[in-house]
mmCIF file of C-alpha atoms in Angstrom:
data_model
loop_
_atom_site.group_PDB
_atom_site.id
_atom_site.type_symbol
_atom_site.label_atom_id
_atom_site.label_comp_id
_atom_site.label_asym_id
_atom_site.label_seq_id
_atom_site.Cartn_x
_atom_site.Cartn_y
_atom_site.Cartn_z
ATOM 1 C CA UNK A 1 0.000 0.000 0.000
ATOM 2 C CA UNK A 2 2.658 2.479 1.036
ATOM 3 C CA UNK A 3 5.073 1.342 -1.684
ATOM 4 C CA UNK A 4 2.471 2.127 -4.345
ATOM 5 C CA UNK A 5 2.830 5.845 -3.607
ATOM 6 C CA UNK A 6 6.610 6.005 -3.324
ATOM 7 C CA UNK A 7 7.257 6.869 -6.973
ATOM 8 C CA UNK A 8 6.136 10.051 -8.725
ATOM 9 C CA UNK A 9 3.263 8.470 -10.643
ATOM 10 C CA UNK A 10 1.801 6.407 -7.803
ATOM 11 C CA UNK A 11 1.784 9.288 -5.354
ATOM 12 C CA UNK A 12 0.204 11.721 -7.814
ATOM 13 C CA UNK A 13 -2.291 9.180 -9.161
ATOM 14 C CA UNK A 14 -3.644 8.451 -5.673
ATOM 15 C CA UNK A 15 -4.026 12.186 -5.068
ATOM 16 C CA UNK A 16 -5.674 12.679 -8.472
ATOM 17 C CA UNK A 17 -8.191 9.860 -7.966
ATOM 18 C CA UNK A 18 -9.254 11.243 -4.624
ATOM 19 C CA UNK A 19 -9.715 14.716 -6.134
ATOM 20 C CA UNK A 20 -11.345 13.597 -9.400
ATOM 21 C CA UNK A 21 -13.990 11.166 -8.157
ATOM 22 C CA UNK A 22 -16.544 13.028 -6.085
ATOM 23 C CA UNK A 23 -18.485 9.930 -5.101
ATOM 24 C CA UNK A 24 -17.185 6.600 -6.354
ATOM 25 C CA UNK A 25 -15.375 3.459 -5.178
ATOM 26 C CA UNK A 26 -12.855 4.337 -7.903
ATOM 27 C CA UNK A 27 -11.448 6.868 -5.430
ATOM 28 C CA UNK A 28 -9.840 3.981 -3.580
ATOM 29 C CA UNK A 29 -6.532 2.332 -4.455
ATOM 30 C CA UNK A 30 -6.664 -1.418 -5.296
ATOM 31 C CA UNK A 31 -4.141 -2.154 -2.570
ATOM 32 C CA UNK A 32 -6.363 -0.585 0.065
ATOM 33 C CA UNK A 33 -5.907 2.185 2.576
ATOM 34 C CA UNK A 34 -3.392 1.849 5.406
ATOM 35 C CA UNK A 35 -5.841 3.139 8.025
ATOM 36 C CA UNK A 36 -8.411 0.542 6.970
ATOM 37 C CA UNK A 37 -6.029 -2.384 6.424
ATOM 38 C CA UNK A 38 -4.449 -1.944 9.850
ATOM 39 C CA UNK A 39 -7.856 -2.517 11.485
ATOM 40 C CA UNK A 40 -8.886 -5.653 9.564
ATOM 41 C CA UNK A 41 -9.591 -8.633 11.824
ATOM 42 C CA UNK A 42 -9.763 -12.388 11.238
ATOM 43 C CA UNK A 43 -13.557 -12.087 11.326
ATOM 44 C CA UNK A 44 -13.438 -9.541 8.500
ATOM 45 C CA UNK A 45 -11.321 -11.886 6.371
ATOM 46 C CA UNK A 46 -13.725 -14.762 7.127
ATOM 47 C CA UNK A 47 -16.729 -12.648 6.118
ATOM 48 C CA UNK A 48 -15.017 -11.651 2.883
ATOM 49 C CA UNK A 49 -14.339 -15.324 2.155
ATOM 50 C CA UNK A 50 -17.974 -16.222 2.756
ATOM 51 C CA UNK A 51 -19.233 -13.398 0.509
ATOM 52 C CA UNK A 52 -16.896 -13.894 -2.434
ATOM 53 C CA UNK A 53 -15.055 -17.234 -2.438
ATOM 54 C CA UNK A 54 -18.022 -19.363 -1.324
ATOM 55 C CA UNK A 55 -20.305 -17.683 -3.800
ATOM 56 C CA UNK A 56 -21.901 -19.720 -6.620
ATOM 57 C CA UNK A 57 -21.330 -16.853 -9.041
ATOM 58 C CA UNK A 58 -17.594 -17.150 -8.419
ATOM 59 C CA UNK A 59 -17.441 -20.959 -8.450
ATOM 60 C CA UNK A 60 -16.598 -23.413 -11.229
ATOM 61 C CA UNK A 61 -17.026 -27.153 -10.659
ATOM 62 C CA UNK A 62 -15.047 -29.351 -13.058
ATOM 63 C CA UNK A 63 -15.851 -33.090 -13.117
ATOM 64 C CA UNK A 64 -13.714 -35.448 -15.178
ATOM 65 C CA UNK A 65 -13.167 -39.157 -15.593
ATOM 66 C CA UNK A 66 -15.374 -42.179 -16.251
ATOM 67 C CA UNK A 67 -18.634 -40.618 -15.081
ATOM 68 C CA UNK A 68 -22.334 -40.674 -15.837
ATOM 69 C CA UNK A 69 -23.276 -37.088 -16.869
ATOM 70 C CA UNK A 70 -26.784 -37.271 -15.365
ATOM 71 C CA UNK A 71 -25.469 -38.546 -12.016
ATOM 72 C CA UNK A 72 -22.748 -35.889 -11.975
ATOM 73 C CA UNK A 73 -25.315 -33.180 -12.715
ATOM 74 C CA UNK A 74 -27.508 -34.343 -9.813
ATOM 75 C CA UNK A 75 -24.485 -34.364 -7.532
ATOM 76 C CA UNK A 76 -23.519 -30.837 -8.521
ATOM 77 C CA UNK A 77 -27.026 -29.350 -8.329
ATOM 78 C CA UNK A 78 -26.871 -28.401 -4.611
ATOM 79 C CA UNK A 79 -23.942 -26.105 -5.355
ATOM 80 C CA UNK A 80 -26.115 -24.128 -7.774
ATOM 81 C CA UNK A 81 -28.627 -23.596 -4.971
ATOM 82 C CA UNK A 82 -26.114 -21.899 -2.682
ATOM 83 C CA UNK A 83 -27.455 -18.419 -1.797
ATOM 84 C CA UNK A 84 -25.794 -15.367 -3.311
ATOM 85 C CA UNK A 85 -24.237 -13.717 -0.273
ATOM 86 C CA UNK A 86 -22.633 -10.776 -2.020
ATOM 87 C CA UNK A 87 -23.345 -7.397 -0.428
ATOM 88 C CA UNK A 88 -24.811 -4.694 -2.630
ATOM 89 C CA UNK A 89 -22.058 -2.403 -3.862
ATOM 90 C CA UNK A 90 -22.550 1.121 -5.133
ATOM 91 C CA UNK A 91 -20.445 1.443 -8.286
ATOM 92 C CA UNK A 92 -21.846 4.684 -9.687
ATOM 93 C CA UNK A 93 -19.001 6.971 -10.660
ATOM 94 C CA UNK A 94 -19.517 10.710 -10.252
ATOM 95 C CA UNK A 95 -16.697 13.047 -11.249
ATOM 96 C CA UNK A 96 -16.131 16.230 -9.288
ATOM 97 C CA UNK A 97 -16.641 19.587 -11.072
ATOM 98 C CA UNK A 98 -13.503 20.814 -12.876
ATOM 99 C CA UNK A 99 -11.010 22.237 -10.419
ATOM 100 C CA UNK A 100 -7.288 22.461 -9.812
ATOM 101 C CA UNK A 101 -5.558 21.074 -6.750
ATOM 102 C CA UNK A 102 -1.922 21.189 -5.706
ATOM 103 C CA UNK A 103 0.027 19.022 -3.289
ATOM 104 C CA UNK A 104 3.479 19.852 -1.968
ATOM 105 C CA UNK A 105 5.923 16.940 -1.655
ATOM 106 C CA UNK A 106 9.601 16.460 -0.903
ATOM 107 C CA UNK A 107 10.324 15.357 -4.467
ATOM 108 C CA UNK A 108 12.532 17.631 -6.549
ATOM 109 C CA UNK A 109 10.430 17.197 -9.694
ATOM 110 C CA UNK A 110 6.842 18.230 -10.454
ATOM 111 C CA UNK A 111 4.110 15.828 -11.512
ATOM 112 C CA UNK A 112 1.237 17.181 -13.568
ATOM 113 C CA UNK A 113 -1.949 15.151 -14.035
ATOM 114 C CA UNK A 114 -4.966 16.253 -16.032
ATOM 115 C CA UNK A 115 -7.986 13.999 -15.533
ATOM 116 C CA UNK A 116 -11.015 14.043 -17.830
ATOM 117 C CA UNK A 117 -14.294 12.083 -17.582
ATOM 118 C CA UNK A 118 -13.801 8.681 -19.186
ATOM 119 C CA UNK A 119 -16.033 5.845 -20.347
ATOM 120 C CA UNK A 120 -17.411 2.517 -19.160
ATOM 121 C CA UNK A 121 -15.631 -0.657 -20.217
ATOM 122 C CA UNK A 122 -18.525 -1.634 -22.519
ATOM 123 C CA UNK A 123 -18.929 1.786 -24.114
ATOM 124 C CA UNK A 124 -19.230 1.532 -27.927
ATOM 125 C CA UNK A 125 -16.741 4.411 -28.241
ATOM 126 C CA UNK A 126 -14.011 2.458 -26.471
ATOM 127 C CA UNK A 127 -12.023 1.803 -29.657
ATOM 128 C CA UNK A 128 -12.315 5.442 -30.685
ATOM 129 C CA UNK A 129 -10.921 6.482 -27.314
ATOM 130 C CA UNK A 130 -8.048 4.022 -27.719
ATOM 131 C CA UNK A 131 -7.245 5.757 -30.995
ATOM 132 C CA UNK A 132 -7.408 9.154 -29.283
ATOM 133 C CA UNK A 133 -5.143 7.930 -26.502
ATOM 134 C CA UNK A 134 -2.645 6.638 -29.061
ATOM 135 C CA UNK A 135 -2.676 9.888 -31.036
ATOM 136 C CA UNK A 136 -2.104 11.966 -27.915
ATOM 137 C CA UNK A 137 0.213 9.789 -25.884
ATOM 138 C CA UNK A 138 1.147 6.679 -27.831
ATOM 139 C CA UNK A 139 -0.063 3.103 -27.411
ATOM 140 C CA UNK A 140 2.692 1.287 -25.526
ATOM 141 C CA UNK A 141 5.351 3.998 -25.859
ATOM 142 C CA UNK A 142 4.976 7.778 -26.000
ATOM 143 C CA UNK A 143 7.675 8.443 -28.612
ATOM 144 C CA UNK A 144 6.230 10.049 -31.730
ATOM 145 C CA UNK A 145 2.919 10.989 -30.097
ATOM 146 C CA UNK A 146 1.800 14.618 -30.167
ATOM 147 C CA UNK A 147 2.136 15.145 -26.409
ATOM 148 C CA UNK A 148 5.673 13.754 -26.266
ATOM 149 C CA UNK A 149 6.912 15.476 -29.413
ATOM 150 C CA UNK A 150 5.525 18.852 -28.362
ATOM 151 C CA UNK A 151 6.399 18.871 -24.671
ATOM 152 C CA UNK A 152 9.802 17.217 -25.086
ATOM 153 C CA UNK A 153 10.468 19.439 -28.066
ATOM 154 C CA UNK A 154 10.021 22.454 -25.802
ATOM 155 C CA UNK A 155 12.179 20.872 -23.103
ATOM 156 C CA UNK A 156 9.311 20.909 -20.608
ATOM 157 C CA UNK A 157 9.021 17.257 -19.550
ATOM 158 C CA UNK A 158 10.972 14.081 -18.964
ATOM 159 C CA UNK A 159 7.950 11.825 -19.375
ATOM 160 C CA UNK A 160 4.405 12.306 -20.621
ATOM 161 C CA UNK A 161 1.695 9.724 -21.266
ATOM 162 C CA UNK A 162 -2.028 9.411 -21.898
ATOM 163 C CA UNK A 163 -4.190 6.609 -20.503
ATOM 164 C CA UNK A 164 -7.806 5.606 -20.876
ATOM 165 C CA UNK A 165 -8.936 4.008 -17.599
ATOM 166 C CA UNK A 166 -12.462 2.607 -18.108
ATOM 167 C CA UNK A 167 -14.492 0.875 -15.441
ATOM 168 C CA UNK A 168 -17.801 -0.847 -14.833
ATOM 169 C CA UNK A 169 -19.132 2.687 -14.669
ATOM 170 C CA UNK A 170 -17.544 5.735 -16.293
ATOM 171 C CA UNK A 171 -13.858 5.980 -15.584
ATOM 172 C CA UNK A 172 -11.105 8.461 -16.311
ATOM 173 C CA UNK A 173 -8.975 9.666 -19.217
ATOM 174 C CA UNK A 174 -5.634 10.700 -17.728
ATOM 175 C CA UNK A 175 -2.700 12.683 -19.063
ATOM 176 C CA UNK A 176 0.361 12.563 -16.787
ATOM 177 C CA UNK A 177 3.681 14.361 -17.123
ATOM 178 C CA UNK A 178 6.882 14.737 -15.117
ATOM 179 C CA UNK A 179 8.999 17.878 -15.332
ATOM 180 C CA UNK A 180 10.661 20.647 -13.365
ATOM 181 C CA UNK A 181 8.576 22.613 -10.811
ATOM 182 C CA UNK A 182 9.218 25.947 -12.553
ATOM 183 C CA UNK A 183 7.693 24.533 -15.749
ATOM 184 C CA UNK A 184 4.494 23.179 -14.201
ATOM 185 C CA UNK A 185 2.216 25.974 -15.440
ATOM 186 C CA UNK A 186 3.666 25.789 -18.955
ATOM 187 C CA UNK A 187 3.156 22.008 -18.990
ATOM 188 C CA UNK A 188 -0.490 22.387 -17.989
ATOM 189 C CA UNK A 189 -1.120 25.149 -20.547
ATOM 190 C CA UNK A 190 0.522 23.179 -23.357
ATOM 191 C CA UNK A 191 -1.438 20.001 -22.592
ATOM 192 C CA UNK A 192 -4.707 21.936 -22.397
ATOM 193 C CA UNK A 193 -3.996 23.561 -25.758
ATOM 194 C CA UNK A 194 -3.212 20.214 -27.403
ATOM 195 C CA UNK A 195 -6.414 18.728 -25.995
ATOM 196 C CA UNK A 196 -8.408 21.736 -27.221
ATOM 197 C CA UNK A 197 -6.855 21.457 -30.696
ATOM 198 C CA UNK A 198 -7.667 17.742 -30.803
ATOM 199 C CA UNK A 199 -11.270 18.378 -29.759
ATOM 200 C CA UNK A 200 -11.517 20.948 -32.550
ATOM 201 C CA UNK A 201 -10.281 18.391 -35.092
ATOM 202 C CA UNK A 202 -6.949 20.120 -35.643
ATOM 203 C CA UNK A 203 -4.995 17.042 -36.652
ATOM 204 C CA UNK A 204 -4.048 15.506 -39.985
ATOM 205 C CA UNK A 205 -5.320 12.288 -41.522
ATOM 206 C CA UNK A 206 -1.715 11.121 -41.693
ATOM 207 C CA UNK A 207 -1.226 11.551 -37.938
ATOM 208 C CA UNK A 208 -4.426 9.645 -37.262
ATOM 209 C CA UNK A 209 -3.394 6.851 -39.641
ATOM 210 C CA UNK A 210 -0.067 6.502 -37.819
ATOM 211 C CA UNK A 211 -1.902 6.279 -34.484
ATOM 212 C CA UNK A 212 -4.347 3.726 -35.919
ATOM 213 C CA UNK A 213 -1.524 1.501 -37.175
ATOM 214 C CA UNK A 214 0.254 1.740 -33.847
ATOM 215 C CA UNK A 215 -2.895 0.818 -31.877
ATOM 216 C CA UNK A 216 -3.765 -2.104 -34.173
ATOM 217 C CA UNK A 217 -0.202 -3.436 -34.010
ATOM 218 C CA UNK A 218 -0.155 -3.061 -30.234
ATOM 219 C CA UNK A 219 -3.416 -4.949 -29.803
ATOM 220 C CA UNK A 220 -2.289 -7.756 -32.107
ATOM 221 C CA UNK A 221 0.959 -8.117 -30.188
#
């Protein structure tokens, strides 16, 4: 849990999630919160096991060998009648209104993260957003993408990347960059301008074709 926030991205991403999601379980880190984890008891672990691991929706029974299918089906039937003990979880994702937040750290560099409302994992525009992500920040590497070429070309960043983070409900589209503290405002302004230009359709067919090829190749690999 604590190690996940030791590097520049992990620390800033945790802070960004908490600021971006107004009311959503997506605010929480997968590894949990130290204050919560330190209070977990054996009874809590047992309850979690009962809810999730002994749940028919999470169970697969595999029967093999010299068997009679009808007899095996009768034997397995009681497992299908196990009650669903899962608690009801609220997964609705509500993003906070646009705002800017700053956090002082002991790190010598500055991390900039711009978070935009994203999509659900089954959204029909998911492939289009993958293409947008690739155009802006690259598919598996940022070299040659518009964010990297522009910001590195101006000597403003060491690293910059774009990520689509979908979820069961609407997620986040994140642009993250690492640079010097004195350049933070310029980094933000440059990213916002590139996003605005992209929204306005200010890109060439050639650039989009390059991004499409990169995304298709990446998915095939």
